[in-house]
Rosetta silent file (secondary structure, phi, psi, omega in degrees, C-alpha in Angstrom):
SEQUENCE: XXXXXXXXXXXXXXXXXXXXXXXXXXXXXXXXXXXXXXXXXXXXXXXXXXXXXXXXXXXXXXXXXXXXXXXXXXXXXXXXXXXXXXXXXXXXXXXXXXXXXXXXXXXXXXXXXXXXXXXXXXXXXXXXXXXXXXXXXXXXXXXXXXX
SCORE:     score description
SCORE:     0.000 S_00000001
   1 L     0.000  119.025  170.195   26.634   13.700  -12.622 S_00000001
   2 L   -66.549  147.473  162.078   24.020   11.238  -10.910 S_00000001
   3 L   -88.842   -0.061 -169.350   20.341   10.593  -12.216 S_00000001
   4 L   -88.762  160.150 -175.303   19.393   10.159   -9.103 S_00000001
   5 L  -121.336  119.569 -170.053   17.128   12.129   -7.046 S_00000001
   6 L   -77.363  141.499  172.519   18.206   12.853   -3.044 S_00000001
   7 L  -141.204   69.533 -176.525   15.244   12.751   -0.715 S_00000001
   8 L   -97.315  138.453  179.811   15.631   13.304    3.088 S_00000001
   9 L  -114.182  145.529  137.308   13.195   13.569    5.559 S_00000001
  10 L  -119.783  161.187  165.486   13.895   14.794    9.100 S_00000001
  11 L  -128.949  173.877 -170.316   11.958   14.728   12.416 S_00000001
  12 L   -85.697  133.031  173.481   12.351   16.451   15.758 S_00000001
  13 L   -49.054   -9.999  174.982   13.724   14.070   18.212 S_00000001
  14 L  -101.039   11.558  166.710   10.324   14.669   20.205 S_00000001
  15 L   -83.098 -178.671 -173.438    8.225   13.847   17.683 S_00000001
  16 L   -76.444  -11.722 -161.698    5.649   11.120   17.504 S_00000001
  17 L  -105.272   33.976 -130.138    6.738    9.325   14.201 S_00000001
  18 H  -117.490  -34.105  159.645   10.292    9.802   15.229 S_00000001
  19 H   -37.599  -46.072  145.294    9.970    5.579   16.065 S_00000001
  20 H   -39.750  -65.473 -174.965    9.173    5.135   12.647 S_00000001
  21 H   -63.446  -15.988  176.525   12.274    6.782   11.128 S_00000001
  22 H  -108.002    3.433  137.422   14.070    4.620   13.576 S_00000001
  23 H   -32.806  -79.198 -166.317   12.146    1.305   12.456 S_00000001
  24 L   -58.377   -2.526  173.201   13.008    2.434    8.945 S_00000001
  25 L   -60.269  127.291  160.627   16.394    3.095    9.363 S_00000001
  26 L    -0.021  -55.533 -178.086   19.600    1.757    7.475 S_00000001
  27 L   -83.627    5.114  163.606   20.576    0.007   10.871 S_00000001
  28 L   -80.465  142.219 -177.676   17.697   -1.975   11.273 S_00000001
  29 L  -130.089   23.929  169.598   18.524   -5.066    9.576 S_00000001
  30 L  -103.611    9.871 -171.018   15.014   -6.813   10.464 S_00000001
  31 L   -62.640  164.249  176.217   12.737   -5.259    7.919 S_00000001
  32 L  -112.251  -14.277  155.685   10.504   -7.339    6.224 S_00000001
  33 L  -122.055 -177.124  167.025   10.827   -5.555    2.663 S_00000001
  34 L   -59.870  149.584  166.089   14.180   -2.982    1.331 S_00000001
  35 H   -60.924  -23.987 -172.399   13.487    0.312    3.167 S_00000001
  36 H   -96.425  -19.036  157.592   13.216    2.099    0.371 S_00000001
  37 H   -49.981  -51.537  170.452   10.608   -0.118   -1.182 S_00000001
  38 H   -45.961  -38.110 -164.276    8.783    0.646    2.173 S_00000001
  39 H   -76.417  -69.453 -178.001    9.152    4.294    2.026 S_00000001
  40 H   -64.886  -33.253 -178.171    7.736    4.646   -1.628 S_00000001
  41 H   -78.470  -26.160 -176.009    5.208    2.302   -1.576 S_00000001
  42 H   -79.469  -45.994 -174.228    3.647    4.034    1.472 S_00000001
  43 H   -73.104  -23.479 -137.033    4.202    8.033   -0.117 S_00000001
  44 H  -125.621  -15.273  148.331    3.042    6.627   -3.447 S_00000001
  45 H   -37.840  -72.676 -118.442   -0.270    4.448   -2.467 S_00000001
  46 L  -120.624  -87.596 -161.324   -1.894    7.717   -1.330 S_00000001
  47 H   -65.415  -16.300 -178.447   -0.043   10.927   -2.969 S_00000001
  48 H   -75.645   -5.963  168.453    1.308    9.887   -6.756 S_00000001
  49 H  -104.740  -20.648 -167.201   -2.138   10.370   -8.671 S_00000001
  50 H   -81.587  -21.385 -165.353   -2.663   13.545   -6.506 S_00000001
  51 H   -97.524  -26.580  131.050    1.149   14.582   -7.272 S_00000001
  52 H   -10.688  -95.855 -119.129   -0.165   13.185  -11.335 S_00000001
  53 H   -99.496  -27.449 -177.397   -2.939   15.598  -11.498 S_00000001
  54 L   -75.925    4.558 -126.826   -0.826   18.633   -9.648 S_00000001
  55 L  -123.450  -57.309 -179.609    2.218   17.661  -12.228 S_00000001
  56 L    96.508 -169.015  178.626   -0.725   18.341  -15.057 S_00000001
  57 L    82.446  -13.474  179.030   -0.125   16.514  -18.678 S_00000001
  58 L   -87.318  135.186  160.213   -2.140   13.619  -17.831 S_00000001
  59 L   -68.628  157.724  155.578   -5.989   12.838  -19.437 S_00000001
  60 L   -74.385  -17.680  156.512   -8.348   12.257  -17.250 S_00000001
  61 L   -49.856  -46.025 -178.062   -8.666    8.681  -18.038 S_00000001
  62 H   -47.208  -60.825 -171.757   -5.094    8.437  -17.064 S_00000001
  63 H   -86.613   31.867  160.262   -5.322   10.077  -13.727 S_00000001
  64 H  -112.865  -45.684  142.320   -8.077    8.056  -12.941 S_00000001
  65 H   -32.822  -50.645 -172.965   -6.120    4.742  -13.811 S_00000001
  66 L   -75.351  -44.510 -176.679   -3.525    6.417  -11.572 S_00000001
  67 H   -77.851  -67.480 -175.662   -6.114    6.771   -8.682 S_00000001
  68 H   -57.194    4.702  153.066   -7.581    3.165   -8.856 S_00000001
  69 H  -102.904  -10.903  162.947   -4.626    1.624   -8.628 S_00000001
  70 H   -57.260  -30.606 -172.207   -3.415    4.044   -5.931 S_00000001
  71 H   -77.266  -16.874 -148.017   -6.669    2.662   -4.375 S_00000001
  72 H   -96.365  -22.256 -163.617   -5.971   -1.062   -5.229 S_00000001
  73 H   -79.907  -40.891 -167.153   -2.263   -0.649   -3.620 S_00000001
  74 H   -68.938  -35.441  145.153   -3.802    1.151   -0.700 S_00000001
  75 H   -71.181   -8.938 -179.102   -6.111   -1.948   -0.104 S_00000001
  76 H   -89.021  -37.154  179.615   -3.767   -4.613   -0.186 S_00000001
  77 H   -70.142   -0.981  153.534   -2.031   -2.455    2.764 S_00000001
  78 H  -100.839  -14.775  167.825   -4.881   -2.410    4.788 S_00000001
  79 H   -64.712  -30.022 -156.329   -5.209   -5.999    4.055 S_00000001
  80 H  -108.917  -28.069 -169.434   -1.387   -6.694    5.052 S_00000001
  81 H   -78.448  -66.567 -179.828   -2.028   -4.497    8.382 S_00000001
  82 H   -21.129  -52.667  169.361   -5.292   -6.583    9.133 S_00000001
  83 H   -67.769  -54.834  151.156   -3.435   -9.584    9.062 S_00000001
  84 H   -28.787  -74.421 -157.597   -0.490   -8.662   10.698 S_00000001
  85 L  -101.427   21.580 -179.328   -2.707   -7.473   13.677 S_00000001
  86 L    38.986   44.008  169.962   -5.611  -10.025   13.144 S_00000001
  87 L  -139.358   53.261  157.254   -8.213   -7.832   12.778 S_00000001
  88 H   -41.593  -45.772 -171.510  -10.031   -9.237    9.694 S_00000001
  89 H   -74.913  -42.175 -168.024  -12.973   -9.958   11.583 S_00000001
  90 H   -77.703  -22.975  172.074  -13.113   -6.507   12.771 S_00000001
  91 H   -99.133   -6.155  145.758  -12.628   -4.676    9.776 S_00000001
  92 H   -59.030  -28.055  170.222  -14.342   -6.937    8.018 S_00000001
  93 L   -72.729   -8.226 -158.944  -17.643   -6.263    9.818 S_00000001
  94 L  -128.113   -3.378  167.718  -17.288   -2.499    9.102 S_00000001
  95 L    67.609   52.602 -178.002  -16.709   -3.073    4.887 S_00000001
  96 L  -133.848  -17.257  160.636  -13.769   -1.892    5.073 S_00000001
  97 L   -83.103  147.857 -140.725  -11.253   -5.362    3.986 S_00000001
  98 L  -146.443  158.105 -177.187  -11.709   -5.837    0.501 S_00000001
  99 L   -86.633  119.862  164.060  -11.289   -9.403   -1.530 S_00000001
 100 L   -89.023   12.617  164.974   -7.714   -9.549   -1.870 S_00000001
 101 L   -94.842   10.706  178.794   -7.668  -11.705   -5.227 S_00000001
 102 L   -71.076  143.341  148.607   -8.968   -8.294   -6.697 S_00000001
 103 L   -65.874  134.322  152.370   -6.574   -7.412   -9.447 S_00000001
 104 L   -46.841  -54.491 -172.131   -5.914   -3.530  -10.499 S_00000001
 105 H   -47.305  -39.881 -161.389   -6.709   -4.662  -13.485 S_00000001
 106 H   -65.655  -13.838  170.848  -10.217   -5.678  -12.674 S_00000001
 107 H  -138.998   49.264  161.223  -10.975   -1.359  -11.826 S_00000001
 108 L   -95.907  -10.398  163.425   -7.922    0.164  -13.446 S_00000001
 109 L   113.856  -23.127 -176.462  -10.079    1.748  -16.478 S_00000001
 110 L   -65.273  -35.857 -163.457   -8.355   -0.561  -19.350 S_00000001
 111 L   -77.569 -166.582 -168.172  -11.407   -3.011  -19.714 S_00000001
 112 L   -80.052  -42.467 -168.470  -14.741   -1.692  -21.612 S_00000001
 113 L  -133.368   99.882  175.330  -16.454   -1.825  -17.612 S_00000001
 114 L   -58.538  107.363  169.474  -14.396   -0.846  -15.341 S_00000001
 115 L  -102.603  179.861 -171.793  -15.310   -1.971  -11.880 S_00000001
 116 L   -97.936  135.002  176.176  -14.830   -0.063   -8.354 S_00000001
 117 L   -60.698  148.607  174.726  -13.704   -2.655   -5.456 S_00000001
 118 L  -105.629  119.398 -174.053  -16.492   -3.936   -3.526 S_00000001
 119 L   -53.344  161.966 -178.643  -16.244   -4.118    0.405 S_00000001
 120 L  -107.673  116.768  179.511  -17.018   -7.428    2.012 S_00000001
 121 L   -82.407   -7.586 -155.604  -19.566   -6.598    4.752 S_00000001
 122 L  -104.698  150.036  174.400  -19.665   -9.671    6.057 S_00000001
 123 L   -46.647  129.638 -153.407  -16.974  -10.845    8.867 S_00000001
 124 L  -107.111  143.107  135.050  -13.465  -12.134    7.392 S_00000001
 125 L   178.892 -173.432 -136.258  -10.850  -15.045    8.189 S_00000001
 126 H   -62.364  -26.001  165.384   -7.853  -16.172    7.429 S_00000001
 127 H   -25.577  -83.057  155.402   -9.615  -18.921    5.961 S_00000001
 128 H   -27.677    1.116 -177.370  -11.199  -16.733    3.675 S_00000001
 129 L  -143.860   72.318  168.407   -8.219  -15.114    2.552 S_00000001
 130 H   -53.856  -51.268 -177.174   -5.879  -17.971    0.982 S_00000001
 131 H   -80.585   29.012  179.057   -3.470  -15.393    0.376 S_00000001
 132 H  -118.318    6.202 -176.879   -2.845  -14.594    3.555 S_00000001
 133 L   -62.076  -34.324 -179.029   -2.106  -17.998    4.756 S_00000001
 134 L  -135.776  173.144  174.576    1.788  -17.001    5.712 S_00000001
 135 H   -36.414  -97.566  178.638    4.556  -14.440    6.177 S_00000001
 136 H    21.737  -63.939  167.585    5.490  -15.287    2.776 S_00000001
 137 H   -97.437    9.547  172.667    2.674  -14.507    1.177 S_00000001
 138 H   -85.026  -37.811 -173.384    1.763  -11.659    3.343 S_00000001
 139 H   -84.141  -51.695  150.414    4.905  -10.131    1.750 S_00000001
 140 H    -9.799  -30.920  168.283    3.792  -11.102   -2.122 S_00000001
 141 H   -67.592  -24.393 -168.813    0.593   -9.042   -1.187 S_00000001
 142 H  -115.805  -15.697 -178.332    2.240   -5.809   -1.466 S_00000001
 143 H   -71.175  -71.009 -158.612    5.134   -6.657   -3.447 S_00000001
 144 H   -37.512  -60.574 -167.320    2.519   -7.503   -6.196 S_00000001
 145 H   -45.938  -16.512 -178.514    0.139   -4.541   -5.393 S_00000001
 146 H   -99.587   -3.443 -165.607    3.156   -2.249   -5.990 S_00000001
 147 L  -101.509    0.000    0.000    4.395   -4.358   -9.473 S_00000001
């Protein structure tokens, strides 16, 4: 008997995402993380403190710890998109890129004053973001935010 848990998604060959599932697929051999790292890290940025709080058993400290760092993962992945499509400046003007040396820790609820990330209103670039100088470290952004 496996521990494992089976997961399949399908879509209708006419759907809209159906390019996605065929990005993400087994035969692509060009990904830039494993697929299934890709998969989870995407479902579990957004829905894991909401699937947490539906699950029940959790304090509320907890599932609040569970949402800021759902929030912390979910900025470094608009951070990794920015870059990827160079649009730092733009989403930087609108407060919506974030300092990407923030740590989870720094709003995850363990210190005595927790803080909430603060947007950068002011226009971004890559300067401004050392850790965004290369692929490399474009992929280190999300493996950490998910680690």
């Amino acid at each position: 008997m496996s521990n494992q848990v089976d997961f399949r998604f399908q879509f209708s060959t006419d759907s809209p995402y159906i390019l996605l599932v065929k990005y993400l697929s087994p035969k692509n051999k060009t990904l830039s993380f494993p697929r299934q790292n890709m998969i989870i890290w995407a479902i579990a940025a957004f829905w894991y403190p909401i699937a947490c709080k539906w699950l029940g058993g959790f304090s509320q400290s907890d599932l609040k710890s569970k949402a800021r760092t759902a929030i912390y993962q979910l900025q470094q992945q608009i951070i990794y998109l920015a870059h990827t499509f160079n649009l730092e400046q733009e989403l930087g003007t609108h407060g919506i890129v974030t300092n990407p040396t923030s740590t989870p820790e720094q709003f995850n609820g363990s210190n005595a004053s927790p803080r909430t990330p603060q947007p950068t209103v002011s226009d971004i670039d890559t300067e401004s973001l050392p850790s965004l100088s290369n692929n490399h470290d474009d992929d280190r952004l999300l493996e950490n935010a998910f680690n």
